[in-house]
Short mmCIF file of C-alpha atoms in Angstrom, two decimals:
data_model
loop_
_atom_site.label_atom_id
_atom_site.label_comp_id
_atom_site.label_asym_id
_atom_site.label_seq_id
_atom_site.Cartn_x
_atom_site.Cartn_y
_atom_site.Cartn_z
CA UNK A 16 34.89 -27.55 92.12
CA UNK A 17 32.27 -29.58 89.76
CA UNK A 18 34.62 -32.20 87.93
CA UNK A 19 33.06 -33.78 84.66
CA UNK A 20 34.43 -36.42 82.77
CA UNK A 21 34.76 -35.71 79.22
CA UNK A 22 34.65 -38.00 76.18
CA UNK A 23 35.25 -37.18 72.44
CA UNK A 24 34.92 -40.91 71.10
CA UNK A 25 38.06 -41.10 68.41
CA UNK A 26 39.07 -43.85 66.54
CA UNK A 27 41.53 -45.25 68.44
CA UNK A 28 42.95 -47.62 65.45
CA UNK A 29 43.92 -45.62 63.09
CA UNK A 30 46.66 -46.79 60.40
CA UNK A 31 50.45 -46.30 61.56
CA UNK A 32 51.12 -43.92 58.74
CA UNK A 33 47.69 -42.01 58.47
CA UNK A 34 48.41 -38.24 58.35
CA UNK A 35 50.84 -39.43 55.78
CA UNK A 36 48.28 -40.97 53.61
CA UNK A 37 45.06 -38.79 54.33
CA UNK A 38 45.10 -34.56 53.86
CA UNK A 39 43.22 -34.43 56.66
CA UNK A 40 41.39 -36.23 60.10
CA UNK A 41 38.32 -34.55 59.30
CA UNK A 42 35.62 -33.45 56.57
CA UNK A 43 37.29 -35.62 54.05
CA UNK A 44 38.30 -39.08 55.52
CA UNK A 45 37.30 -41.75 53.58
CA UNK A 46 34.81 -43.87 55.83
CA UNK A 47 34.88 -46.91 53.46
CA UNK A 48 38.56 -47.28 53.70
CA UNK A 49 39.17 -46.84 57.64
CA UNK A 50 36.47 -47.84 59.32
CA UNK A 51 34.10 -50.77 59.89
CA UNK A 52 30.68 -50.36 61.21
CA UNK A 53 31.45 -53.34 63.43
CA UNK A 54 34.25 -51.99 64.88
CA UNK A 55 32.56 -48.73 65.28
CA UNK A 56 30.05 -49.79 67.12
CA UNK A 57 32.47 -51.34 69.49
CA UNK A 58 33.95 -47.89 70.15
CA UNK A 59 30.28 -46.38 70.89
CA UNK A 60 29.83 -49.26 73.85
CA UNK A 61 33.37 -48.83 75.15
CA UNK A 62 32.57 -44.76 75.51
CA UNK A 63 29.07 -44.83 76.97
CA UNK A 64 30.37 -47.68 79.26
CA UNK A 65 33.55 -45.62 80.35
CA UNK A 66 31.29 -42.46 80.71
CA UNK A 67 29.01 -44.65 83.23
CA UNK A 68 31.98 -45.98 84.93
CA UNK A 69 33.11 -42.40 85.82
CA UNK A 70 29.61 -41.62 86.85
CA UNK A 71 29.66 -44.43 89.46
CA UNK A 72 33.54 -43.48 90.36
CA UNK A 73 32.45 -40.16 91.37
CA UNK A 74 33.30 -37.45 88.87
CA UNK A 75 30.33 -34.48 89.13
CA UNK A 76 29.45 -35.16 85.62
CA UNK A 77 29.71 -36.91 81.80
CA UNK A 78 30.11 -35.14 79.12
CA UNK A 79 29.30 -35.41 75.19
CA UNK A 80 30.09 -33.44 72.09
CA UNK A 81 28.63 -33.29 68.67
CA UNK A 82 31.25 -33.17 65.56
CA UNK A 83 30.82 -34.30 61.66
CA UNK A 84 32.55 -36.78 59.18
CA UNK A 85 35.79 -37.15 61.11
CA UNK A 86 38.05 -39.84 63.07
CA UNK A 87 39.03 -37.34 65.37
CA UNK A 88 35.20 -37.65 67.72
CA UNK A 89 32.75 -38.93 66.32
CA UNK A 90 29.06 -38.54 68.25
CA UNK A 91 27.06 -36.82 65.23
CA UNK A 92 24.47 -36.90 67.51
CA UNK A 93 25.67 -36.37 71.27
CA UNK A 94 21.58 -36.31 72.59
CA UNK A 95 21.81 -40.05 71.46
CA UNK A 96 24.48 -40.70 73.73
CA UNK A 97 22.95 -38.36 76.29
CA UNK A 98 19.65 -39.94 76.78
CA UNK A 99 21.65 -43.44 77.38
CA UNK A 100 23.70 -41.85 79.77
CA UNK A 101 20.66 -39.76 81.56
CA UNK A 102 18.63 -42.89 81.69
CA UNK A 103 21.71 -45.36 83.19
CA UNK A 104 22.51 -42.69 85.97
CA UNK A 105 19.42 -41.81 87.47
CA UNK A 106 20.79 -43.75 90.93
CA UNK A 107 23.80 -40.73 90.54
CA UNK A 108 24.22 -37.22 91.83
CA UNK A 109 25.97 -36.76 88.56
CA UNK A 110 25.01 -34.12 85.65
CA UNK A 111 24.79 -35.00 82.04
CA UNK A 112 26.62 -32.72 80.25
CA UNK A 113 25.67 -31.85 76.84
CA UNK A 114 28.79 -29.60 75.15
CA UNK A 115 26.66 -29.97 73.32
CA UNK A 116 24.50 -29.77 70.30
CA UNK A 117 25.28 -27.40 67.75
CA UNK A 118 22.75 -24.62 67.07
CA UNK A 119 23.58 -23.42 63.60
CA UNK A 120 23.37 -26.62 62.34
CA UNK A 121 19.51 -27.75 63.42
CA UNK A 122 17.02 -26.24 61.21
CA UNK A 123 14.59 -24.96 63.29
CA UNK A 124 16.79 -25.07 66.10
CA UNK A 125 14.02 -25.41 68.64
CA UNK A 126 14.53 -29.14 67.90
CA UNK A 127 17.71 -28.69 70.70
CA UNK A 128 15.54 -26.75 72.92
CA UNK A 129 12.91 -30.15 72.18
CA UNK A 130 15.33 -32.77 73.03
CA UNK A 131 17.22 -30.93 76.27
CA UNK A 132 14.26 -30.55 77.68
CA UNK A 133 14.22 -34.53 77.10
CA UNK A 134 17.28 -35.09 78.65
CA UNK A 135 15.95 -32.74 81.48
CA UNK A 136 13.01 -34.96 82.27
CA UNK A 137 14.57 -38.27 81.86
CA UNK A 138 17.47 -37.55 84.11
CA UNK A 139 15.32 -35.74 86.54
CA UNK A 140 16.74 -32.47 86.89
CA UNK A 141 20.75 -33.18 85.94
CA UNK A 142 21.13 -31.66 82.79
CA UNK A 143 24.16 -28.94 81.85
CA UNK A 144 22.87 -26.95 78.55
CA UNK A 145 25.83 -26.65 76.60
CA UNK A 146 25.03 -24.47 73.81
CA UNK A 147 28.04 -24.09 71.20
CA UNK A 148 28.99 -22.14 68.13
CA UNK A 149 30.85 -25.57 66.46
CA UNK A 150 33.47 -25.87 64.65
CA UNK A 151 34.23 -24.16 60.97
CA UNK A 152 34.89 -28.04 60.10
CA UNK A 153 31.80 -29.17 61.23
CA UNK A 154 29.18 -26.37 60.43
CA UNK A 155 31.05 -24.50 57.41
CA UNK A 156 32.55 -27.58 55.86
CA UNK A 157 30.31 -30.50 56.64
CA UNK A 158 26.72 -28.87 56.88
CA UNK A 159 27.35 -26.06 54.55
CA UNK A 160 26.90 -23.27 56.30
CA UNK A 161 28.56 -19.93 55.23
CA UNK A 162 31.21 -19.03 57.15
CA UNK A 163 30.11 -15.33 57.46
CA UNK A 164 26.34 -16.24 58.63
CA UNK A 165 27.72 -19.12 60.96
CA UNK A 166 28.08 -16.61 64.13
CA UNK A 167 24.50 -14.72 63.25
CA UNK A 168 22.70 -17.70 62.58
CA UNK A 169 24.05 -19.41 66.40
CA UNK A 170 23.02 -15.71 68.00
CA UNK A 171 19.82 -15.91 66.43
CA UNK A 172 19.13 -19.82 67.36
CA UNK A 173 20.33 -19.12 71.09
CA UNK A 174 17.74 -16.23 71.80
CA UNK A 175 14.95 -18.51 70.24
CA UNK A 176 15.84 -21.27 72.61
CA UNK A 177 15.83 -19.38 75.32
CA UNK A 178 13.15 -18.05 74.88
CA UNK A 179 11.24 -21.49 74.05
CA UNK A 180 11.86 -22.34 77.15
CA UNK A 181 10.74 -20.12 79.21
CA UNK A 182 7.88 -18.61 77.18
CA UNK A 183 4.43 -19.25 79.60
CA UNK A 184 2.60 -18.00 75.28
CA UNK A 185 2.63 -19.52 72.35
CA UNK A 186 4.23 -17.23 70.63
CA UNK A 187 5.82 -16.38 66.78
CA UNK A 188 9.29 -15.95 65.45
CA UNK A 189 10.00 -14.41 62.87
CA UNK A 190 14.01 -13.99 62.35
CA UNK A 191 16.58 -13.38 59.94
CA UNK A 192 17.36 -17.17 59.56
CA UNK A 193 14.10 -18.90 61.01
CA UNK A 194 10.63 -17.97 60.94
CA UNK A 195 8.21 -20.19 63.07
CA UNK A 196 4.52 -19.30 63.07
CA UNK A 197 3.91 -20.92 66.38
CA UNK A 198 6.31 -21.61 69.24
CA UNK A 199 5.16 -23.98 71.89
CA UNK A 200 7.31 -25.92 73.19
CA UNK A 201 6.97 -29.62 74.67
CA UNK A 202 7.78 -31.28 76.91
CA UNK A 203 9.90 -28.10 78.76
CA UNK A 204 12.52 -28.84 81.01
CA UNK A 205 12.17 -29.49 84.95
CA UNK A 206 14.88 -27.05 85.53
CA UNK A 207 12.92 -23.60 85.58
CA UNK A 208 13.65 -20.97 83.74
CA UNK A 209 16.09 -23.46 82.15
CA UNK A 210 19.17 -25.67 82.77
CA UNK A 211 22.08 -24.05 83.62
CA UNK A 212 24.09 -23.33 80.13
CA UNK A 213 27.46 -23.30 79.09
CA UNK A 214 28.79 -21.88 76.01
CA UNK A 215 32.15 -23.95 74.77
CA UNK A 216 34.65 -21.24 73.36
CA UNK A 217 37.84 -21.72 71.36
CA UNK A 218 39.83 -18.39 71.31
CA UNK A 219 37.16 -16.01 69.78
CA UNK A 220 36.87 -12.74 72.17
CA UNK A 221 33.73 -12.00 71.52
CA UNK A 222 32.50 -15.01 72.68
CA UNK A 223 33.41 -13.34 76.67
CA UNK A 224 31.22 -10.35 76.02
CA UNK A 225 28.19 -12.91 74.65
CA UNK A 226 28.85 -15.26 77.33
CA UNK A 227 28.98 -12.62 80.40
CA UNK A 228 26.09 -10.24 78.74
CA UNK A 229 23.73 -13.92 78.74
CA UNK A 230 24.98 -15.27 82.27
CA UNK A 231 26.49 -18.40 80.87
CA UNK A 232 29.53 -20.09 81.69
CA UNK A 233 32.45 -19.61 79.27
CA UNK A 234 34.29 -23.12 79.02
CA UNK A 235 37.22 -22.69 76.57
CA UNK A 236 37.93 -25.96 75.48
CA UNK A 237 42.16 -25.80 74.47
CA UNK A 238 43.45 -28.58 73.33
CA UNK A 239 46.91 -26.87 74.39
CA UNK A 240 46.73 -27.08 78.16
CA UNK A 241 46.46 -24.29 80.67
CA UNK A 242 49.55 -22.42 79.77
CA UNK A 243 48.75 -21.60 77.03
CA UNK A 244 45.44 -20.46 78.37
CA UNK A 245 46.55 -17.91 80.90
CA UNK A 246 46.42 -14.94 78.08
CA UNK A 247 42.85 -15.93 77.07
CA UNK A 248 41.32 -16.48 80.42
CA UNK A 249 42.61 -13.05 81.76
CA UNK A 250 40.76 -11.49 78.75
CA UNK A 251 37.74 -13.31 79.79
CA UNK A 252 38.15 -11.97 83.38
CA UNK A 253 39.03 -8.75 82.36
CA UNK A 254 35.50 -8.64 80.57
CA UNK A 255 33.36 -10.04 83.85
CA UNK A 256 34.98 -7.48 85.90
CA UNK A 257 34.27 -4.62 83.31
CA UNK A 258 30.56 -5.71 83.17
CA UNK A 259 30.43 -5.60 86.52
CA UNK A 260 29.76 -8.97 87.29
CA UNK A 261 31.65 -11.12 90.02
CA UNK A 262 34.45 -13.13 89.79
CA UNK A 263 32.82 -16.49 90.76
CA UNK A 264 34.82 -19.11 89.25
CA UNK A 265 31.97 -21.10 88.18
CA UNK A 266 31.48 -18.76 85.38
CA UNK A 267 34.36 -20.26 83.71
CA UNK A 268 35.19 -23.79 82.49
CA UNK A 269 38.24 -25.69 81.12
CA UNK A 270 38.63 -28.69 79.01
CA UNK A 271 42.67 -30.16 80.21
CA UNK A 272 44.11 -33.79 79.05
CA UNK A 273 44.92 -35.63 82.22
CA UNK A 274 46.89 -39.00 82.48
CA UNK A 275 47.37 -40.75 86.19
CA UNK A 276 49.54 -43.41 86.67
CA UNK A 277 51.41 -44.63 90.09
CA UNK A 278 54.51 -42.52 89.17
CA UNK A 279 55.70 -40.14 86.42
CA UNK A 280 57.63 -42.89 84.94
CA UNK A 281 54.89 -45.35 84.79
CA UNK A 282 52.65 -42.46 83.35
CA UNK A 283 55.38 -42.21 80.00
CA UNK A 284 55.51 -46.08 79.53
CA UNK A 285 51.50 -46.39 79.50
CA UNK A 286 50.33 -43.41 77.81
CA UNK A 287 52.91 -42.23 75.97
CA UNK A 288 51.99 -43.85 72.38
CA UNK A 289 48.63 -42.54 72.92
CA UNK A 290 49.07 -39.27 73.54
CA UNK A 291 51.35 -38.88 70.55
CA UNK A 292 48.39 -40.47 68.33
CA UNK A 293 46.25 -37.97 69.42
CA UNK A 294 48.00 -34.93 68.25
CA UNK A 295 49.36 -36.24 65.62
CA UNK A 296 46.67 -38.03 63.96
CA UNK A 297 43.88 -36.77 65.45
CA UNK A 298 44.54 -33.08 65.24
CA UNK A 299 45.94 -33.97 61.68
CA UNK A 300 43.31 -30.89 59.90
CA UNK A 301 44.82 -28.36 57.76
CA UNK A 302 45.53 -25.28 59.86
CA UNK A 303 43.17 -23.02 57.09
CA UNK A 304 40.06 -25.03 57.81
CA UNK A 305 39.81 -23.80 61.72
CA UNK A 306 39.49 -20.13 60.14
CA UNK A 307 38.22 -20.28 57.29
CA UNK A 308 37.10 -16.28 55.84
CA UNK A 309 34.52 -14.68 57.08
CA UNK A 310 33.83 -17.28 60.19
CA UNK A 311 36.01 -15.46 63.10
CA UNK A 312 34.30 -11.65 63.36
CA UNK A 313 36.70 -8.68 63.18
CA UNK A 314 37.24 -8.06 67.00
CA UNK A 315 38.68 -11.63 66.69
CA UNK A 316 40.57 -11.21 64.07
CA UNK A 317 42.28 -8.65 65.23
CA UNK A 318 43.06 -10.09 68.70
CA UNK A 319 44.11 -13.05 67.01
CA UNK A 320 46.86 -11.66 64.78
CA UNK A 321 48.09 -9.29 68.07
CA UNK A 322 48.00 -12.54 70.50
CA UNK A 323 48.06 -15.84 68.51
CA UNK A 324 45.86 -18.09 70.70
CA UNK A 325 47.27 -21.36 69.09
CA UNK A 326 50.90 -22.30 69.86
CA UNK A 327 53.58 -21.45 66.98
CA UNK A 328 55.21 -24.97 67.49
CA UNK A 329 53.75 -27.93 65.52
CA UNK A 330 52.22 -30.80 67.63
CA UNK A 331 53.57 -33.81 65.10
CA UNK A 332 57.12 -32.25 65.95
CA UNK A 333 56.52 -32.97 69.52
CA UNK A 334 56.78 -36.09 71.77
CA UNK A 335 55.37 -37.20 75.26
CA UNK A 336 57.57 -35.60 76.89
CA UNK A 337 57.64 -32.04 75.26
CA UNK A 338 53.35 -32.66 75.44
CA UNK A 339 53.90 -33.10 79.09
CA UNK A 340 56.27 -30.20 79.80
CA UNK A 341 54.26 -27.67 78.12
CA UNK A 342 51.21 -28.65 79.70
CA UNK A 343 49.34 -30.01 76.65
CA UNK A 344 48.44 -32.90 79.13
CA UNK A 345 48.83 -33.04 82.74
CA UNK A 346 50.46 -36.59 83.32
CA UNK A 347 52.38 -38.24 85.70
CA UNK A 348 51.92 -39.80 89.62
CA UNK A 349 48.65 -38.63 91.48
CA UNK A 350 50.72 -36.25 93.64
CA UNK A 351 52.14 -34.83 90.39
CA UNK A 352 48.75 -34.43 88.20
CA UNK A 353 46.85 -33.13 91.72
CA UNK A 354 49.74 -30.15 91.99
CA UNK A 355 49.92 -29.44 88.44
CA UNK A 356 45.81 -29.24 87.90
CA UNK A 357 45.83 -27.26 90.70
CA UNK A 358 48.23 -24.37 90.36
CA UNK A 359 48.14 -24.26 86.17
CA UNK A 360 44.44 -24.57 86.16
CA UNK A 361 42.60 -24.35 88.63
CA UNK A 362 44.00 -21.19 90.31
CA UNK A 363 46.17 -20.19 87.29
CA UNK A 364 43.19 -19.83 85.41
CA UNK A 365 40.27 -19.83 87.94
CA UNK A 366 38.56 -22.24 86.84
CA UNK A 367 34.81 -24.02 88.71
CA UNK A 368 34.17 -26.20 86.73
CA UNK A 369 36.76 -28.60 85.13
CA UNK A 370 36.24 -31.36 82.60
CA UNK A 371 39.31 -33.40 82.11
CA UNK A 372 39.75 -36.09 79.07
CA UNK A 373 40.90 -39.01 80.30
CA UNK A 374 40.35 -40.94 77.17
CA UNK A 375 43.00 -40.28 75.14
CA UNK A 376 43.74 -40.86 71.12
CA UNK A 377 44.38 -44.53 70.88
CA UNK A 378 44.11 -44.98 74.14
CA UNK A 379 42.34 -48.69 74.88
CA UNK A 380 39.33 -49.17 76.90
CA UNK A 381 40.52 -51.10 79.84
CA UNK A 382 43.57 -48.66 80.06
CA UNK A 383 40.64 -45.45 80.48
CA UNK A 384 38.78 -47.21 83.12
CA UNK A 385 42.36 -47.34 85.26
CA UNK A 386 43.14 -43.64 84.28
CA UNK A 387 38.94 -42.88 85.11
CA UNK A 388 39.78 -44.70 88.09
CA UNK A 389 43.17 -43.39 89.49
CA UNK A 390 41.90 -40.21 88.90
CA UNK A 391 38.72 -40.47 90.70
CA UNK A 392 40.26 -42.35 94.11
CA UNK A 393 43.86 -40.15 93.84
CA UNK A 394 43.26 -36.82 92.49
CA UNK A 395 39.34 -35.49 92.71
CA UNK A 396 38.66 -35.67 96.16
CA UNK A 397 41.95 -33.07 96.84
CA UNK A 398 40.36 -30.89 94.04
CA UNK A 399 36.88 -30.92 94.71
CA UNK A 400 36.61 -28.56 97.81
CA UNK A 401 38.38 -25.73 96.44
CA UNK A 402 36.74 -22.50 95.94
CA UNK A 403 34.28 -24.14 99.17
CA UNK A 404 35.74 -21.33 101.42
CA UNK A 405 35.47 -18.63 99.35
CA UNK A 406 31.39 -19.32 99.11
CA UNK A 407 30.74 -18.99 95.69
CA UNK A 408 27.43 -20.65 94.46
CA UNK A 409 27.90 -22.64 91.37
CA UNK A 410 24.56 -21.19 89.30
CA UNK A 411 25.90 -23.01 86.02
CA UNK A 412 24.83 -26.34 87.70
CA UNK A 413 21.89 -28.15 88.33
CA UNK A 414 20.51 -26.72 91.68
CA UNK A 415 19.92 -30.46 93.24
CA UNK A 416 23.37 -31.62 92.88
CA UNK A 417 25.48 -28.10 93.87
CA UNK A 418 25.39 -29.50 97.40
CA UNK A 419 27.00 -32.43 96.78
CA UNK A 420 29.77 -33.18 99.63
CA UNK A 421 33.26 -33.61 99.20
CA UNK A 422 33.36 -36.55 101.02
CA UNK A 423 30.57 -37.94 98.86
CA UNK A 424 33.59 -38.97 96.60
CA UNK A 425 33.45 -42.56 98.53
CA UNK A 426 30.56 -43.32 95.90
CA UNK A 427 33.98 -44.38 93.91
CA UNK A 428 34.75 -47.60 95.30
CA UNK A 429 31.62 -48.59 96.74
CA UNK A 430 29.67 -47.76 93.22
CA UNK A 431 32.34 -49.73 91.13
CA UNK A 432 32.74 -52.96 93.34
CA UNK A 433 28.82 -52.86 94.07
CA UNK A 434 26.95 -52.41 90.66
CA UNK A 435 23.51 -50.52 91.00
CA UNK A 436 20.46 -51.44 89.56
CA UNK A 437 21.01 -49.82 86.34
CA UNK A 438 24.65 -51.05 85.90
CA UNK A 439 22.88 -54.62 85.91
CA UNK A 440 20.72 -53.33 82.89
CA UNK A 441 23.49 -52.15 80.46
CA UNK A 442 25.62 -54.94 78.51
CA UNK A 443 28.20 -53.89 79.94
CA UNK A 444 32.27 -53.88 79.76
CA UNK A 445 34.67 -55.71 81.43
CA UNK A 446 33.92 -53.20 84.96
CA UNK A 447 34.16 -55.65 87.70
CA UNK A 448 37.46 -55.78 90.27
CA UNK A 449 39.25 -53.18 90.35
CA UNK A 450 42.55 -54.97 90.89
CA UNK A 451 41.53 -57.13 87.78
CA UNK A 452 40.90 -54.17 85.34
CA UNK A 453 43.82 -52.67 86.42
CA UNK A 454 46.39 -56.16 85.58
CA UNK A 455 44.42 -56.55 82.31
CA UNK A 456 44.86 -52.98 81.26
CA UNK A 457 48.79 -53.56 82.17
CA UNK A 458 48.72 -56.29 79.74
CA UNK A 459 46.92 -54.69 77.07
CA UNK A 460 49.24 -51.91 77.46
CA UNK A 461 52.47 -53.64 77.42
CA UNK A 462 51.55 -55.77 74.61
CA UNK A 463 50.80 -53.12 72.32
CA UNK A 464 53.73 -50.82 73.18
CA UNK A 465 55.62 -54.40 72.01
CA UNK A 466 53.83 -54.10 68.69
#
């Protein structure tokens, strides 16, 4: 198993009574009225730090995202947070994980194929290519892209990349969408032909037959938890075995909320309020917006209405508990979140390579790095030598960490307790004792659930 940790940097102070006030999370929040650059820039240092902490606790990798003029995760630019993050862990066996930046909306789009290759040679080899579609918010809504070339204009930009990279002429292109007299690409990445890429799907079926016909790992990234998975998954199996490709897990990839806390009871009182905050405020998009005409194609659309991907229940009826039960987040005592990750996801779904979010909604800083770090000591090492026996070669990860040991989860406590070289370069958060983050995130906790 490769384990990443995965980040979407929300606001995490939203006003009590937002979804009431606001239509809408995203596209249309007022900036000037709910947040302050400040404050803002606070939450940018708390996620890189938290992404570096998990680096040096042991998770396989750190992930970013890209997504527009919301509250709900906002990196605009996740190469930004990338090259800070592929700089600071060059001591690691850890992959930076780019999920990535969004083709349709970089005009020409060899600009991502400019700035992986970046990340490539800073980090030395470590980078994950994730190559998505985004979201109809982000590309349809915010950069004005039409909704029926959104899909034709990402197939387009993903051949040209490819081929930028591994190109040995200069060559022209001269598309439906972008016409480029002369492709040359520089700097290229270390990682030949490429990095390994992964294409981030969110219920669209014909994103399995493009991500089996390229050799790319399919990560569907659900913010509904592995239940409700099982139905899209076995499509996407179905599709490798009719291709005639093997079943290696590492072709797929699964985004799952996880919350650790020393017992299932302890896990309600600390993360409780912020897992309602996230999907209730930051989910809080009208349901029209994630389809909007013309964006899904017709295979979709059609497998959609037959098999409705989304559940039919609505998240701000639900509580912690009804979150937890349905396996919209995996919470509770290690021994709880290692079983449940394990038979919903991991073999429910068959999963290689798992990115959990471990920084939930509203969900402070010091209270992450004791979730990041319960996680990491308690529940990764039992995952992490899973499909081991079966000898499957992960090929959707960079070829000089795939050998990394199990055991080699030990870097946890010995990384955190003894800062490396580059931990002593970044300003850096509150990361010292482990015992002390732990009582101050108690605190923090218990004195805003008194609030």
């Amino acid at each position: 198993m490769k384990i990443s940790a995965f980040h979407l940097m929300p606001h995490r102070e939203l006003p009590a009574d937002f979804e009431k006030r606001y239509p809408s999370v995203w596209v249309t929040p007022p900036w000037w009225e709910l947040a302050d650059p400040a404050r803002v820039g606070q939450y940018y240092n708390w996620t890189l730090d938290e992404l570096l902490f998990a680096a040096r606790a042991g998770f396989d990798g750190v992930c970013t995202n890209e997504h527009h003029q919301n509250a709900y995760g906002f990196m605009p630019s996740p190469n930004i947070m990338g090259a800070v993050l592929a700089k600071a862990t060059n001591d690691l066996p850890v992959a930076v994980v780019q999920m990535g930046s969004t083709l349709p909306t970089q005009n020409p789009p060899i600009r991502v194929a400019e700035e992986y290759a970046m990340l490539d040679c800073i980090s030395g080899g470590r980078l994950v290519a994730g190559l998505p579609l985004g979201s109809p918010m982000d590309v349809n809504l915010c950069y004005g892209i039409t909704p029926m070339e959104h899909r034709e204009r990402y197939r387009e930009a993903f051949a040209l990349t490819m081929k930028a990279w591994q190109a040995r002429e200069i060559f022209a292109w001269n598309g439906r969408y972008y016409q480029l007299a002369n492709v040359n690409l520089w700097p290229r990445p270390i990682q030949q032909p490429h990095p390994p890429v992964w294409v981030p799907g969110s219920g669209s079926i014909s994103t399995f037959d493009f991500a089996v016909d390229n050799e790319v790992c399919y990560c569907f990234l659900s913010y509904s938890g592995a239940k409700s998975a099982k139905g899209m998954m076995n499509g996407y199996w179905d599709v490798v075995t009719k291709k005639g490709r093997d079943a290696n897990p590492y072709r797929a990839g699964f985004l799952q909320l996880v919350a650790v806390a020393d017992t299932d009871a302890r896990a309600e009182e600390l993360y409780a309020r912020h897992v309602e905050y996230f999907y209730h405020k930051c989910l809080h998009v009208p349901a029209v917006w994630f389809a909007p005409p013309g964006n899904q194609d017709y295979r979709s659309l059609q497998a959609t209405a037959r098999n409705p991907m989304r559940r039919p229940e609505n998240p701000k009826e639900l509580r912690y508990r009804d979150f937890v039960e349905k396996g919209y987040v995996i919470a509770g005592s290690p021994a709880t979140v290692r079983q449940r990750l394990e038979e919903e996801v991991v073999k429910g779904l068959r999963v290689g390579n798992l990115m959990v979010l471990l920084q939930i909604g509203s969900m402070p800083h010091e209270l992450t790095l004791q979730n990041m770090d319960l996680f990491a000591r308690e529940v990764l090492p039992s995952l992490r030598g899973f499909w081991e026996q079966e000898g499957w070669t992960n090929h959707w990860w960079p070829e000089r960490l795939r050998k990394r040991a199990s055991a080699s989860t030990s870097l946890s406590g010995e990384a955190v307790l003894n800062p490396s070289r580059e931990e002593a370069l970044i300003p850096s958060p509150p990361v010292g004792e482990r015992a002390a983050v732990r009582a101050e995130a108690l605190a923090s906790s218990d004195e805003a659930r008194a609030e």
